[in-house]
Short mmCIF file of C-alpha atoms in Angstrom, two decimals:
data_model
loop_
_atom_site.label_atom_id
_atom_site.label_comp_id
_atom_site.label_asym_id
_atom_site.label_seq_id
_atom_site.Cartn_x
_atom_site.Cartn_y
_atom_site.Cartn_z
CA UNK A 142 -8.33 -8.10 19.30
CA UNK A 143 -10.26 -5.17 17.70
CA UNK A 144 -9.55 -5.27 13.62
CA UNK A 145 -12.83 -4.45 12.74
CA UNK A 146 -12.79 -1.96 9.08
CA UNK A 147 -12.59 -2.27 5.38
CA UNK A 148 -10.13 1.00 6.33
CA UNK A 149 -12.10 4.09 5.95
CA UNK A 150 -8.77 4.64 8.55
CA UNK A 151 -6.97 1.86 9.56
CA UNK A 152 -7.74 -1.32 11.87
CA UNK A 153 -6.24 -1.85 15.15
CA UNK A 154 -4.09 -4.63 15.12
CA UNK A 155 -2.63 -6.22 17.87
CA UNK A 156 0.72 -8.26 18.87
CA UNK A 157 -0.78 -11.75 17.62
CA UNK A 158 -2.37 -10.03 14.41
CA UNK A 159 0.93 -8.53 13.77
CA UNK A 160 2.93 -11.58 13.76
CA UNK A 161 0.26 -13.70 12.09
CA UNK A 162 1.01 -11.27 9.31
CA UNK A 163 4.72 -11.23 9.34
CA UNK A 164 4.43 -14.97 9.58
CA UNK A 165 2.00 -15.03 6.34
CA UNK A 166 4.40 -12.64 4.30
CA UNK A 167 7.64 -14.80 4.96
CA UNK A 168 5.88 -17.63 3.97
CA UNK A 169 1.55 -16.92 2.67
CA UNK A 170 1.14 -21.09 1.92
CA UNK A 171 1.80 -22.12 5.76
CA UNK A 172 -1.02 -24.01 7.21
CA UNK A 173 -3.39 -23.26 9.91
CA UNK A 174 -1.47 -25.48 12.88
CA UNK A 175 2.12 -24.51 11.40
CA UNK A 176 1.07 -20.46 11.74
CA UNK A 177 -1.05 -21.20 14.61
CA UNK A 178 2.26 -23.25 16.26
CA UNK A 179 4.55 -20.23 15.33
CA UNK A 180 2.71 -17.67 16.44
CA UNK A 181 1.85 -19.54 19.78
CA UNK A 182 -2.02 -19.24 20.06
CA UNK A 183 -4.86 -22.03 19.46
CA UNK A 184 -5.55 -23.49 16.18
CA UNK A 185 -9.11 -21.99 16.25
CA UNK A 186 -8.16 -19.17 17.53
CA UNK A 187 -5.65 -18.47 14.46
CA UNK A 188 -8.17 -19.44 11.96
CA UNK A 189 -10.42 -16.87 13.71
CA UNK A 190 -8.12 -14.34 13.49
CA UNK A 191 -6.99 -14.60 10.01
CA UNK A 192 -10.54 -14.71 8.84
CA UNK A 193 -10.86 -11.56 10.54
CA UNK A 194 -7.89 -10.17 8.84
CA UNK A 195 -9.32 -11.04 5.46
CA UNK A 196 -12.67 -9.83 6.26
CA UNK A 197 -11.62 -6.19 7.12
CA UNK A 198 -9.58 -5.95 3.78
CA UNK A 199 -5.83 -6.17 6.02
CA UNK A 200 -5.05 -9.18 3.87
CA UNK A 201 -6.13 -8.65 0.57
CA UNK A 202 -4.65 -11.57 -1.01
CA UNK A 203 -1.27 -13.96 -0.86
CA UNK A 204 0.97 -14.39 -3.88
CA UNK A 205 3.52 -16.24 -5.35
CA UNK A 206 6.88 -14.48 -5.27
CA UNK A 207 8.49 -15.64 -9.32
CA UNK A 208 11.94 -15.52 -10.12
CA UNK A 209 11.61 -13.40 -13.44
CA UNK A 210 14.09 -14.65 -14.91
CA UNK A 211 13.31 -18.07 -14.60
CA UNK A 212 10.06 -17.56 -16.88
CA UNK A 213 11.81 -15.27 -19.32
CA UNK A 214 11.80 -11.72 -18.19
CA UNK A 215 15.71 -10.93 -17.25
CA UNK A 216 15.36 -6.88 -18.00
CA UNK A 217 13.74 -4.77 -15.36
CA UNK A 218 13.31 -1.82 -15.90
CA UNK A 219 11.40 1.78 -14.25
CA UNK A 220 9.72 3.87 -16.74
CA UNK A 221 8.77 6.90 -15.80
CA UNK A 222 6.37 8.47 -18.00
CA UNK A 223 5.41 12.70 -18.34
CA UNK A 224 2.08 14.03 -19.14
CA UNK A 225 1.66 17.53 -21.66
CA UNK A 226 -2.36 16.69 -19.83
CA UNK A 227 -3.53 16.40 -16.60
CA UNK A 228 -7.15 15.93 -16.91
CA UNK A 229 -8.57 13.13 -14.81
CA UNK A 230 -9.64 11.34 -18.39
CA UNK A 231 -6.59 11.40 -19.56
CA UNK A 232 -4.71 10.27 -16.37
CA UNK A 233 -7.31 7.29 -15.57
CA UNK A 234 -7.30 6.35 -19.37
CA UNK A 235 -3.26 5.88 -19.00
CA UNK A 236 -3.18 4.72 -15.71
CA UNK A 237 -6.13 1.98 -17.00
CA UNK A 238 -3.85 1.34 -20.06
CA UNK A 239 -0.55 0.90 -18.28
CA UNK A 240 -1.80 -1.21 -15.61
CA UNK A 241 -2.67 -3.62 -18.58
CA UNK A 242 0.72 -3.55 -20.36
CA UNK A 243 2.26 -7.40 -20.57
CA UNK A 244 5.38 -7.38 -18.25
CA UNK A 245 4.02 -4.30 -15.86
CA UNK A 246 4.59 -5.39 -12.72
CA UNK A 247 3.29 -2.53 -10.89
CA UNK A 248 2.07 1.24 -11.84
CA UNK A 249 2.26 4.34 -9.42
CA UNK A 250 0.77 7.61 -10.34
CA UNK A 251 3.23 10.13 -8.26
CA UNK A 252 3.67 13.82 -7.67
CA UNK A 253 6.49 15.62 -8.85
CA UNK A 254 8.43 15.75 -12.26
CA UNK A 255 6.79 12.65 -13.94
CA UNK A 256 3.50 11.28 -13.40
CA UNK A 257 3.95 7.77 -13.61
CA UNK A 258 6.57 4.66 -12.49
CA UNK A 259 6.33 1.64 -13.73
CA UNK A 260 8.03 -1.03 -13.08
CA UNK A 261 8.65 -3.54 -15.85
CA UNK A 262 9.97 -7.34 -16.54
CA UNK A 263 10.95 -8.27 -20.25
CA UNK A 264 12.64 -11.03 -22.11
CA UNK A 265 15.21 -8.42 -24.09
CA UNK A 266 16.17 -4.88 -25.18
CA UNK A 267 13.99 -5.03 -27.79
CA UNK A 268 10.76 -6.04 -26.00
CA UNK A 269 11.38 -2.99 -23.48
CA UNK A 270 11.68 -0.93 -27.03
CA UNK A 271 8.30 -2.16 -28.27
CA UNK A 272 6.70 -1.89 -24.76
CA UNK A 273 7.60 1.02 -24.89
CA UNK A 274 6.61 2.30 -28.14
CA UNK A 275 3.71 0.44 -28.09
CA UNK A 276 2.20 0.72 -24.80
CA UNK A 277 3.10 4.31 -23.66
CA UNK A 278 4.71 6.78 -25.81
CA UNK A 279 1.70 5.97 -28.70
CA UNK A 280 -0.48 7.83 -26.08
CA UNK A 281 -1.30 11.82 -27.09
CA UNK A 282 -1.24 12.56 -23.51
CA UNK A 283 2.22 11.06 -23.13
CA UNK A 284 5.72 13.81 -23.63
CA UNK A 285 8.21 12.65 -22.15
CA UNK A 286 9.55 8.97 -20.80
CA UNK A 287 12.45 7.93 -19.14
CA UNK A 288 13.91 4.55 -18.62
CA UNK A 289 15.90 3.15 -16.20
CA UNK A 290 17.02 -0.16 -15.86
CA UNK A 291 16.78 -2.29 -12.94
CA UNK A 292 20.36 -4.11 -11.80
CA UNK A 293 19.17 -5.50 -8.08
CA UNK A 294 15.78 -5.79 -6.30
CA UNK A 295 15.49 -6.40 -2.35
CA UNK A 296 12.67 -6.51 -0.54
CA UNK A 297 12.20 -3.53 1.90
CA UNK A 298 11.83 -3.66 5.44
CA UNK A 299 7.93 -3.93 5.22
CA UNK A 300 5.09 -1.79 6.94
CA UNK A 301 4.53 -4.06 10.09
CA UNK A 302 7.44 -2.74 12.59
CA UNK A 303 7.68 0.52 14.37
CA UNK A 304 7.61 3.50 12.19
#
């Protein structure tokens, strides 16, 4: 086992830190001796190691997974969102503001045609209208948006297998 950074690059992880994580993604409220039991090593040893993992930023955090439309948000939707300016005040400033938007459920500044995707959760038609309105288009920096609505998420394949 050699982890070691906060990822100036990246840590080394081996076989056991790789399944500790896969084991912690499928399911991040296992306990100690039920991870520890899966992934076939000692108790201490797996408390070790996940400290370890936490300690050089590879786990950041563990999350709840909701069912958005459970709590009230049915509509998702990708926004992508155009800039007339690229100044780096202008892009943190939006980037800041969209990050804080009720619903967002993540924001990536990309390359290419627009400058931003976000990804959005809403009760109804009308509160992606005022989100929006409200949140992005009021900004001067802001030309262009375009909306597209979400029908089906699935989660990807993840980063932990070969690439």
């Amino acid at each position: 086992m050699t982890i070691a950074s906060k990822n100036p690059q990246q840590a080394s992880l081996d076989d056991v830190d790789r399944a500790i994580l896969a084991a912690l993604l499928e399911d991040g409220r296992m306990t100690n001796a039920a991870l520890a039991a899966r992934v076939g090593v000692a108790e201490s040893t797996c408390a070790y190691r996940v400290r370890a993992l936490r300690a050089a930023g590879v786990i950041e955090t563990i999350t709840a997974r909701l069912d958005l439309a459970a709590i009230g948000r049915p509509i998702q939707a990708v926004v992508k969102v155009h800039l007339s300016s690229h100044s780096r005040v202008h892009i943190d400033e939006l980037f800041d503001r969209l990050v804080e938007i009720p619903g967002a459920l993540s924001v990536v500044h990309v390359a290419g045609d627009n400058d931003f995707h976000l990804h959005v959760a809403v009760a109804s038609p009308e509160r992606l209208r005022d989100l929006i309105l409200e949140h992005i288009t009021s900004h001067p920096a802001v030309t262009k948006t375009e909306t597209q609505l979400v029908f089906e998420v699935r989660e990807g394949a993840g980063v932990l297998g070969p690439l």
